[in-house]
Amino acid sequence: MCGIVGISNCADVSFSLYYALYALQHRGQESAGIATFNGSGLCKFKGNGLVSEVFSEATLSSLSGSVGIGHVRYPTTGENRPENIQPFLFSFRGHVIAIAHNGNLVNYRDLRTKFEDKGQIFWSTSDTEIISKIITEEIRKGGTIEDAVRKCMECLKGSYSVVMMYDGDLYAFRDPHGIRPLCFGKAGDSYIICSESVAIDALAGTLERDVYPGEMIHINQDGVRSKQIAEARHRGHCVFEYIYFARADSRLDGSLVYDVRRKIGAQISDDEPVKADVVCPVPDSGTAYAVGFSEQSGIPFKECLIKNRYMGRTFIMPTQKKREQAVRIKLNPIPDHLNNRSVVLVDDSIVRGTTSRRIIETMRDAGAQEIHMRIGSPIIKAPCYLGVDMPTRTELIGSDKDVEEVRKSITATSLHYLSVSALVEAIGIPQEDLCLGCLTGCYPVEITNEVCDNRCITIVDRDFQTNLFHH
Ligand code: AMP
């Protein structure tokens, strides 16, 4: 997963990009980068680490211009190497181009081989570089950026939300299934296109709407234009964005994520009523779910685990051993809230099972008598190939175990997961317009050796008549 942002028509754009990336930090913590256009060329600064670690006031001041893009990276394709840090910058036939991508291209290897067979060289191991190759090839053939985006939508398979600068023009496009989020808004006279609406909030702006799946937006001094380039028979919005990835205060494709999670919490309380003294979230991912559970069941909400707020997300750690150590530092129990109590413990999901097992162990050590685990998602059974680091089936605890086996493995007193239909209802988007790949093993795009529900894409090339921004 990654976070992307593009801002146009903004004095000192690098500072605004910095704040926007700060708001998107949860989408990727490995590296961060900003590129701006200063009127004649590109300025860039990129590095490993958190946004606050990578940039200083001095580096931001050196990134001049009124248009720019930014990226926070969480690796899915390509190792942690300096050359994989985005935005990617390149020049072609007198034009400078910068590109930032959130998503994962499943046919990256095939496309790369095709380009290599034509003599093209690659300087990174990131799938994003393929997008730059398609763009330069279309320009070489005399095409426009719009032609290049059309070509991308014809041949890329997978998820891609992209922001791009072509000289001083800002472009954005989203794959025809709309798998990863992308939205746009306005702050003063500036235009912002970003992964989640919290980045627009950070700049005191107003969310206009989501970028439609298959839409391309183009912003320059003449204004904002938009075109529907391609359409899929069905969309494929990622449910894991609602379950875990997106911030609770973001609005995704029309819904406030916090509300979706709260509704789910109420639902799991109705599904499997339980007698307990307190409802406790696994902070922070379980909080909104636990609020909903507590409101619905009448069992008091009580924080029994306190999160060390200086820790990153544990699954970012590269090895299982490091992840296990990290869980211990990350959450500390409050024995006074747990001693001799029966607790409903609420979290968003169980992936490998490490977190839940450790937490339950720690809570028992702190005196909890019963621990009833309630999960805000259905069982995660299959890997994600579309941008979430959801491991192989062997690592996924739910891939070959039923609920009772998972319960035993994590040593909970009882365990209940949300059903797929209840998840769909809480999100409020029809099931055929969601990607449920990690829950059902059926994906919206063709993936080798996996089942696909064949949502074919057609090129439509439709201009939007309406002005995108109302003044
Ligand atoms: P675990 O079951 O130990 O893999 O940890 C699962 C917890 O980590 C969940 O409750 C989530 O809060 C969080 N998480 C979310 N996405 C992922 C992911 N892709 N890989 C691992 N953990 C994740």
Coordinates of C-alpha atoms and ligand atoms in Angstrom, one line a residue:
M1 CA 0.0 0.0 0.0
C2 CA 1.2 3.5 -0.6
G3 CA -0.1 7.1 -0.2
I4 CA 0.0 9.6 -3.1
V5 CA -0.8 13.3 -3.5
G6 CA -0.7 15.9 -6.2
I7 CA -1.2 19.6 -5.6
S8 CA -1.5 22.4 -8.2
N9 CA -1.7 26.1 -8.1
C10 CA -0.3 26.5 -4.7
A11 CA 2.5 28.8 -3.4
D12 CA 5.2 26.9 -1.6
V13 CA 3.7 23.6 -2.8
S14 CA 6.3 21.5 -1.1
F15 CA 5.1 22.5 2.4
S16 CA 1.5 21.6 1.5
L17 CA 2.7 18.3 0.0
Y18 CA 4.5 17.6 3.2
Y19 CA 1.4 18.1 5.4
A20 CA -0.6 16.0 3.0
L21 CA 1.9 13.2 3.2
Y22 CA 1.9 13.5 6.9
A23 CA -1.8 12.8 6.9
L24 CA -1.2 9.8 4.6
Q25 CA 1.7 8.4 6.7
H26 CA -0.4 5.3 7.7
R27 CA -0.4 4.1 4.1
G28 CA 3.4 3.6 4.0
Q29 CA 6.3 4.1 6.3
E30 CA 9.3 2.8 4.4
S31 CA 10.1 5.9 2.4
A32 CA 8.8 9.3 1.3
G33 CA 9.4 11.6 -1.6
I34 CA 8.3 14.9 -3.1
A35 CA 8.8 16.3 -6.6
T36 CA 7.9 19.8 -7.7
F37 CA 8.1 21.7 -11.0
N38 CA 9.8 25.1 -10.7
G39 CA 8.9 26.5 -14.1
S40 CA 11.8 25.0 -16.0
G41 CA 12.6 21.7 -14.4
L42 CA 11.9 19.2 -11.6
C43 CA 13.1 19.5 -8.0
K44 CA 13.0 16.4 -5.8
F45 CA 13.8 15.1 -2.4
K46 CA 13.4 11.4 -1.4
G47 CA 14.6 9.2 1.4
N48 CA 13.9 6.2 3.6
G49 CA 11.9 6.6 6.8
L50 CA 8.9 8.6 8.0
V51 CA 7.8 11.9 6.5
S52 CA 9.0 13.7 9.5
E53 CA 12.4 12.0 9.2
V54 CA 12.9 12.5 5.5
F55 CA 12.2 16.2 5.1
S56 CA 13.5 19.3 6.9
E57 CA 12.5 22.9 6.5
A58 CA 15.6 23.4 4.5
T59 CA 14.9 20.5 2.1
L60 CA 11.3 21.6 1.7
S61 CA 12.4 25.2 0.9
S62 CA 14.7 23.9 -1.8
L63 CA 11.7 22.3 -3.6
S64 CA 10.3 25.4 -5.3
G65 CA 7.3 25.7 -7.5
S66 CA 3.5 25.8 -7.4
V67 CA 2.8 22.3 -8.6
G68 CA 4.1 19.0 -7.2
I69 CA 3.4 15.4 -6.2
G70 CA 4.4 13.3 -3.2
H71 CA 4.4 9.6 -2.2
V72 CA 4.8 7.5 0.9
R73 CA 5.8 4.0 0.2
Y74 CA 4.9 0.6 1.6
P75 CA 6.5 -2.0 -0.6
T76 CA 4.5 -4.7 -2.4
T77 CA 6.6 -5.1 -5.6
G78 CA 10.3 -4.2 -5.4
E79 CA 12.6 -4.3 -2.5
N80 CA 13.7 -1.6 -0.1
R81 CA 16.3 0.1 -2.4
P82 CA 16.9 3.8 -3.0
E83 CA 16.0 3.4 -6.7
N84 CA 12.5 2.2 -5.7
I85 CA 11.6 5.3 -3.8
Q86 CA 8.9 7.4 -5.5
P87 CA 8.1 9.8 -7.1
F88 CA 9.9 8.5 -10.2
L89 CA 11.4 11.3 -12.3
F90 CA 12.5 11.1 -15.9
S91 CA 12.8 13.3 -18.9
F92 CA 11.8 12.5 -22.5
R93 CA 12.1 14.6 -25.7
G94 CA 12.5 17.9 -23.8
H95 CA 9.7 17.2 -21.2
V96 CA 10.1 16.4 -17.6
I97 CA 7.8 13.8 -16.0
A98 CA 7.3 12.7 -12.4
I99 CA 5.0 9.9 -11.4
A100 CA 3.7 8.4 -8.1
H101 CA 1.6 5.2 -7.9
N102 CA -0.4 3.4 -5.3
G103 CA -1.3 -0.2 -6.2
N104 CA 0.2 -3.3 -7.6
L105 CA 0.4 -4.4 -11.2
V106 CA -0.1 -8.1 -11.6
N107 CA 1.1 -8.3 -15.2
Y108 CA 4.2 -6.3 -14.4
R109 CA 6.6 -9.2 -15.2
D110 CA 5.1 -9.9 -18.6
L111 CA 5.0 -6.2 -19.5
R112 CA 8.6 -5.7 -18.4
T113 CA 9.8 -8.7 -20.5
K114 CA 8.0 -7.2 -23.5
F115 CA 9.7 -3.8 -23.1
E116 CA 13.1 -5.5 -22.4
D117 CA 12.7 -7.5 -25.6
K118 CA 12.4 -4.2 -27.4
G119 CA 15.7 -3.1 -25.9
Q120 CA 14.4 -0.9 -23.1
I121 CA 16.4 -0.8 -19.9
F122 CA 14.9 -0.6 -16.3
W123 CA 16.6 1.1 -13.4
S124 CA 14.3 -0.1 -10.6
T125 CA 12.5 -3.3 -9.5
S126 CA 9.2 -1.4 -8.9
D127 CA 6.1 -2.1 -11.0
T128 CA 5.6 1.6 -11.3
E129 CA 8.4 1.9 -13.8
I130 CA 6.2 0.1 -16.3
I131 CA 3.8 3.0 -16.3
S132 CA 6.6 5.4 -17.2
K133 CA 7.6 3.1 -20.1
I134 CA 4.1 3.1 -21.5
I135 CA 3.9 6.8 -21.2
T136 CA 7.2 7.5 -23.0
E137 CA 6.4 4.9 -25.7
E138 CA 3.1 6.7 -26.5
I139 CA 4.8 10.1 -26.6
R140 CA 7.5 8.6 -28.9
K141 CA 4.7 7.5 -31.2
G142 CA 3.3 11.1 -31.3
G143 CA 0.6 10.6 -28.7
T144 CA -0.6 12.8 -25.9
I145 CA -0.7 12.1 -22.2
E146 CA -4.4 11.2 -22.6
D147 CA -3.4 8.6 -25.3
A148 CA -0.8 7.3 -22.8
V149 CA -3.3 6.9 -20.0
R150 CA -5.7 5.2 -22.4
K151 CA -2.9 2.8 -23.3
C152 CA -2.2 2.2 -19.6
M153 CA -5.9 1.3 -19.0
E154 CA -5.8 -1.0 -22.0
C155 CA -2.8 -3.0 -20.9
L156 CA -2.2 -2.7 -17.2
K157 CA -3.8 -5.4 -15.0
G158 CA -4.0 -4.7 -11.3
S159 CA -4.6 -1.7 -9.1
Y160 CA -3.3 1.7 -9.9
S161 CA -4.1 5.1 -8.5
V162 CA -1.6 7.5 -10.1
V163 CA -0.6 11.2 -9.8
M164 CA 1.7 12.5 -12.5
M165 CA 3.4 15.8 -13.5
Y166 CA 4.1 16.4 -17.1
D167 CA 6.1 19.6 -17.1
G168 CA 3.8 21.9 -15.0
D169 CA 0.6 20.0 -15.7
L170 CA -0.9 17.7 -13.1
Y171 CA -2.6 14.5 -14.1
A172 CA -4.3 11.8 -12.1
F173 CA -6.0 8.6 -13.0
R174 CA -7.5 5.6 -11.3
D175 CA -7.8 2.0 -12.6
P176 CA -11.2 1.1 -14.1
H177 CA -12.0 -1.1 -11.1
G178 CA -11.2 1.7 -8.6
I179 CA -9.4 -0.8 -6.4
R180 CA -7.3 1.8 -4.5
P181 CA -8.9 5.0 -3.4
L182 CA -8.2 8.4 -5.0
C183 CA -10.2 11.6 -4.4
F184 CA -9.8 15.3 -5.1
G185 CA -10.7 18.6 -3.5
K186 CA -9.8 22.2 -3.2
A187 CA -8.1 24.4 -0.6
G188 CA -8.3 28.1 -1.4
D189 CA -7.1 28.3 -5.0
S190 CA -5.2 25.1 -4.9
Y191 CA -6.3 21.7 -6.3
I192 CA -5.5 18.5 -4.4
I193 CA -5.7 14.9 -5.6
C194 CA -4.8 12.3 -3.0
S195 CA -5.3 8.8 -1.7
E196 CA -7.6 9.7 1.2
S197 CA -9.7 12.8 2.1
V198 CA -7.7 13.2 5.4
A199 CA -4.9 14.8 3.2
I200 CA -7.4 17.4 2.0
D201 CA -8.6 18.0 5.6
A202 CA -4.9 18.5 6.6
L203 CA -4.8 21.5 4.2
A204 CA -8.1 22.9 5.5
G205 CA -9.6 22.1 2.1
T206 CA -12.9 20.7 0.9
L207 CA -13.4 17.2 -0.5
E208 CA -15.1 17.5 -3.9
R209 CA -15.6 13.8 -4.8
D210 CA -13.7 10.6 -5.5
V211 CA -11.9 10.2 -8.8
Y212 CA -14.1 7.8 -10.7
P213 CA -12.7 4.4 -11.6
G214 CA -11.3 4.8 -15.2
E215 CA -11.3 8.6 -15.0
M216 CA -8.4 10.9 -15.9
I217 CA -8.1 14.4 -14.4
H218 CA -5.9 17.1 -15.9
I219 CA -5.1 20.3 -14.1
N220 CA -3.1 23.3 -15.5
Q221 CA -3.4 27.1 -15.7
D222 CA -6.4 26.7 -18.1
G223 CA -8.4 24.9 -15.4
V224 CA -9.5 21.4 -14.5
R225 CA -10.6 18.9 -17.1
S226 CA -11.8 15.4 -16.7
K227 CA -12.4 12.5 -19.0
Q228 CA -13.8 9.0 -18.5
I229 CA -11.2 6.9 -20.3
A230 CA -12.3 3.4 -19.5
E231 CA -15.1 1.6 -17.7
A232 CA -15.2 -1.9 -16.1
R233 CA -18.4 -3.9 -16.1
H234 CA -18.1 -3.8 -12.3
R235 CA -16.0 -1.9 -9.9
G236 CA -13.7 -3.6 -7.4
H237 CA -13.2 -1.3 -4.5
C238 CA -10.9 -3.0 -1.9
V239 CA -12.8 -4.0 1.2
F240 CA -9.6 -4.0 3.3
E241 CA -9.3 -0.2 2.9
Y242 CA -12.6 0.0 5.0
I243 CA -11.6 -2.8 7.3
Y244 CA -8.1 -1.7 8.2
F245 CA -6.1 0.4 5.8
A246 CA -7.8 3.8 5.5
R247 CA -7.9 6.2 8.4
A248 CA -11.2 6.1 10.3
D249 CA -11.7 9.8 9.6
S250 CA -11.4 9.4 5.8
R251 CA -14.3 9.3 3.4
L252 CA -13.9 6.5 0.8
D253 CA -16.2 6.4 -2.2
G254 CA -18.9 8.2 -0.3
S255 CA -18.7 6.6 3.2
L256 CA -17.1 7.8 6.3
V257 CA -14.8 4.9 7.3
Y258 CA -15.5 5.4 11.0
D259 CA -19.2 4.9 10.5
V260 CA -18.6 1.7 8.5
R261 CA -16.5 0.3 11.3
R262 CA -19.0 1.4 14.0
K263 CA -21.8 -0.3 12.1
I264 CA -19.8 -3.5 11.9
G265 CA -19.1 -3.4 15.6
A266 CA -22.9 -3.2 16.3
Q267 CA -23.5 -6.0 13.9
I268 CA -21.0 -8.4 15.5
S269 CA -22.6 -7.7 18.8
D270 CA -26.0 -8.7 17.4
D271 CA -24.6 -11.7 15.7
E272 CA -23.0 -13.3 18.7
P273 CA -24.3 -11.8 22.0
V274 CA -21.9 -12.3 24.9
K275 CA -22.0 -11.7 28.7
A276 CA -18.9 -9.7 29.6
D277 CA -17.7 -6.9 32.0
V278 CA -16.0 -4.6 29.4
V279 CA -15.5 -4.1 25.7
C280 CA -11.9 -3.4 24.9
P281 CA -10.5 -2.4 21.5
V282 CA -7.1 -3.4 20.1
P283 CA -5.9 0.1 19.6
D284 CA -6.1 1.8 17.2
S285 CA -7.4 -0.5 14.5
G286 CA -10.2 -1.9 16.7
T287 CA -11.4 1.3 18.3
A288 CA -14.4 2.3 16.0
Y289 CA -15.6 -1.4 16.0
A290 CA -15.4 -1.6 19.8
V291 CA -17.4 1.7 20.1
G292 CA -20.1 0.2 17.9
F293 CA -20.1 -3.1 19.8
S294 CA -20.3 -1.3 23.2
E295 CA -23.2 1.0 22.0
Q296 CA -25.2 -1.9 20.7
S297 CA -24.5 -4.4 23.6
G298 CA -24.6 -1.9 26.4
I299 CA -21.4 -3.4 27.8
P300 CA -19.1 -0.5 28.9
F301 CA -16.2 0.5 26.6
K302 CA -12.9 0.4 28.5
E303 CA -9.4 0.7 27.2
C304 CA -7.4 -2.1 28.7
L305 CA -4.4 -1.9 26.3
I306 CA -2.4 1.3 25.7
K307 CA -0.5 1.7 22.5
N308 CA 2.9 3.1 22.5
R309 CA 2.3 5.9 20.0
Y310 CA 5.9 6.0 18.8
M311 CA 5.7 2.6 17.2
G312 CA 4.9 2.0 13.6
R313 CA 2.6 -0.7 12.4
T314 CA 4.1 -4.0 13.4
F315 CA 3.5 -5.8 10.1
I316 CA 5.9 -3.4 8.5
M317 CA 8.6 -5.4 10.3
P318 CA 10.3 -7.7 7.8
T319 CA 10.6 -10.9 9.7
Q320 CA 8.2 -12.9 11.9
K321 CA 10.6 -12.7 14.9
K322 CA 10.9 -9.0 14.7
R323 CA 7.1 -8.7 14.3
E324 CA 6.6 -10.7 17.5
Q325 CA 9.0 -8.6 19.5
A326 CA 7.4 -5.5 18.1
V327 CA 3.9 -6.5 19.3
R328 CA 5.2 -6.6 22.9
I329 CA 6.6 -3.1 22.9
K330 CA 3.6 -1.8 21.0
L331 CA 0.8 -2.6 23.5
N332 CA 0.8 -2.5 27.2
P333 CA -2.1 -3.9 29.3
I334 CA -3.7 -2.1 32.3
P335 CA -4.0 -4.9 34.9
D336 CA -6.4 -2.8 37.0
H337 CA -8.9 -2.8 34.1
L338 CA -8.5 -6.5 33.4
N339 CA -8.1 -8.3 36.7
N340 CA -10.8 -10.9 37.2
R341 CA -12.8 -9.5 34.3
S342 CA -14.5 -11.0 31.4
V343 CA -13.5 -9.0 28.3
V344 CA -14.8 -8.6 24.8
L345 CA -11.6 -7.9 22.8
V346 CA -12.4 -6.2 19.4
D347 CA -10.0 -6.0 16.5
D348 CA -10.4 -5.3 12.8
S349 CA -8.8 -8.5 11.4
I350 CA -6.7 -11.5 12.0
V351 CA -4.0 -12.0 9.4
R352 CA -1.2 -14.2 10.6
G353 CA -2.6 -14.5 14.1
T354 CA 0.6 -13.3 15.8
T355 CA -1.0 -10.1 17.2
S356 CA -4.1 -11.7 18.6
R357 CA -2.2 -14.6 20.2
R358 CA 0.3 -12.2 21.9
I359 CA -2.3 -9.8 23.1
I360 CA -4.5 -12.5 24.6
E361 CA -1.5 -13.9 26.4
T362 CA -0.6 -10.5 27.8
M363 CA -4.1 -9.9 28.9
R364 CA -4.4 -13.2 30.7
D365 CA -1.0 -12.4 32.4
A366 CA -2.6 -9.2 33.5
G367 CA -5.5 -11.0 35.2
A368 CA -8.3 -11.3 32.5
Q369 CA -10.5 -14.3 33.2
E370 CA -12.3 -14.6 29.8
I371 CA -11.3 -13.1 26.5
H372 CA -14.1 -13.1 23.9
M373 CA -12.4 -12.1 20.6
R374 CA -14.6 -10.3 18.1
I375 CA -13.3 -9.5 14.6
G376 CA -14.6 -6.8 12.3
S377 CA -13.9 -8.7 9.1
P378 CA -14.7 -12.1 7.8
I379 CA -11.9 -14.8 7.8
I380 CA -9.0 -13.8 5.6
K381 CA -8.4 -16.8 3.5
A382 CA -6.4 -15.7 0.5
P383 CA -3.5 -13.5 -0.4
C384 CA -3.8 -10.0 -1.8
Y385 CA -2.1 -9.3 -5.2
L386 CA -3.5 -5.8 -5.5
G387 CA -1.5 -3.8 -3.1
V388 CA -2.0 -5.0 0.5
D389 CA 0.8 -7.1 2.1
M390 CA -1.5 -10.0 2.7
P391 CA 1.0 -13.0 2.8
T392 CA 0.9 -16.4 1.2
R393 CA -1.8 -18.9 2.1
T394 CA 0.7 -20.8 4.3
E395 CA 1.2 -17.7 6.5
L396 CA -2.5 -16.8 6.7
I397 CA -3.9 -18.4 9.8
G398 CA -7.5 -18.4 8.3
S399 CA -6.5 -20.0 5.0
D400 CA -6.8 -23.6 6.2
K401 CA -8.3 -23.4 9.7
D402 CA -12.0 -23.0 10.6
V403 CA -13.1 -20.6 13.4
E404 CA -12.7 -23.1 16.2
E405 CA -9.2 -24.0 15.1
V406 CA -8.2 -20.3 14.9
R407 CA -9.8 -19.8 18.3
K408 CA -7.7 -22.6 19.8
S409 CA -4.6 -21.3 18.1
I410 CA -5.0 -17.8 19.5
T411 CA -6.2 -19.2 22.8
A412 CA -9.4 -17.0 23.0
T413 CA -12.3 -18.0 25.2
S414 CA -14.6 -17.5 22.2
L415 CA -14.1 -16.1 18.7
H416 CA -16.5 -14.6 16.2
Y417 CA -15.9 -13.1 12.7
L418 CA -18.2 -10.8 10.7
S419 CA -19.9 -12.4 7.7
V420 CA -19.2 -11.4 4.1
S421 CA -22.8 -10.3 3.6
A422 CA -22.8 -8.1 6.7
L423 CA -19.5 -6.5 5.6
V424 CA -21.0 -5.7 2.2
E425 CA -24.0 -4.2 3.9
A426 CA -22.0 -2.0 6.2
I427 CA -19.9 -0.7 3.4
G428 CA -23.0 0.1 1.4
I429 CA -21.6 -0.7 -2.0
P430 CA -23.1 -3.7 -4.0
Q431 CA -21.0 -6.9 -3.6
E432 CA -20.2 -7.0 -7.3
D433 CA -18.5 -3.6 -7.1
L434 CA -16.1 -4.7 -4.3
C435 CA -12.9 -6.6 -4.4
L436 CA -13.3 -9.4 -1.8
G437 CA -10.3 -11.4 -3.0
C438 CA -8.7 -11.9 0.4
L439 CA -12.0 -13.2 1.8
T440 CA -13.3 -15.3 -1.0
G441 CA -10.2 -16.1 -3.2
C442 CA -12.0 -14.6 -6.2
Y443 CA -10.4 -11.5 -7.7
P444 CA -11.6 -8.7 -10.0
V445 CA -8.6 -9.0 -12.3
E446 CA -7.0 -12.0 -13.9
I447 CA -4.2 -13.5 -11.7
T448 CA -2.3 -16.6 -12.6
N449 CA -3.5 -19.7 -10.7
E450 CA -6.3 -17.7 -9.0
V451 CA -10.0 -17.4 -9.7
C452 CA -11.2 -14.2 -11.4
D453 CA -14.7 -13.0 -11.9
N454 CA -13.8 -11.5 -15.2
R455 CA -15.0 -7.8 -15.0
C456 CA -14.0 -6.8 -18.5
I457 CA -12.8 -3.3 -19.3
T458 CA -14.0 -1.1 -22.2
I459 CA -12.5 2.1 -23.5
V460 CA -15.2 4.8 -23.5
D461 CA -13.5 8.2 -24.0
R462 CA -16.3 10.3 -22.6
D463 CA -15.7 14.0 -21.7
F464 CA -17.3 15.3 -18.6
Q465 CA -19.3 18.4 -19.4
T466 CA -19.6 19.7 -15.9
N467 CA -17.1 22.0 -14.3
L468 CA -15.3 19.9 -11.7
F469 CA -14.9 22.7 -9.2
H470 CA -17.7 25.0 -8.3
H471 CA -16.6 28.4 -7.1
Ligands
AMP1 P1 -1.5 -10.6 12.6 O1 -2.7 -11.4 12.7 O2 -0.5 -10.9 13.7 O3 -0.9 -10.7 11.3 O4 -1.9 -9.1 12.9 C1 -3.1 -8.7 12.4 C2 -3.3 -7.3 12.8 O5 -2.4 -6.4 12.1 C3 -4.7 -6.9 12.4 O6 -5.5 -6.7 13.5 C4 -4.5 -5.5 11.7 O7 -4.7 -4.5 12.6 C5 -3.0 -5.5 11.3 N1 -2.9 -5.7 9.9 C6 -3.6 -5.2 8.9 N2 -3.1 -5.5 7.7 C7 -2.2 -6.3 7.8 C8 -1.4 -7.0 6.9 N3 -1.4 -6.8 5.6 N4 -0.5 -7.9 7.4 C9 -0.4 -8.0 8.7 N5 -1.1 -7.4 9.6 C10 -2.0 -6.5 9.2

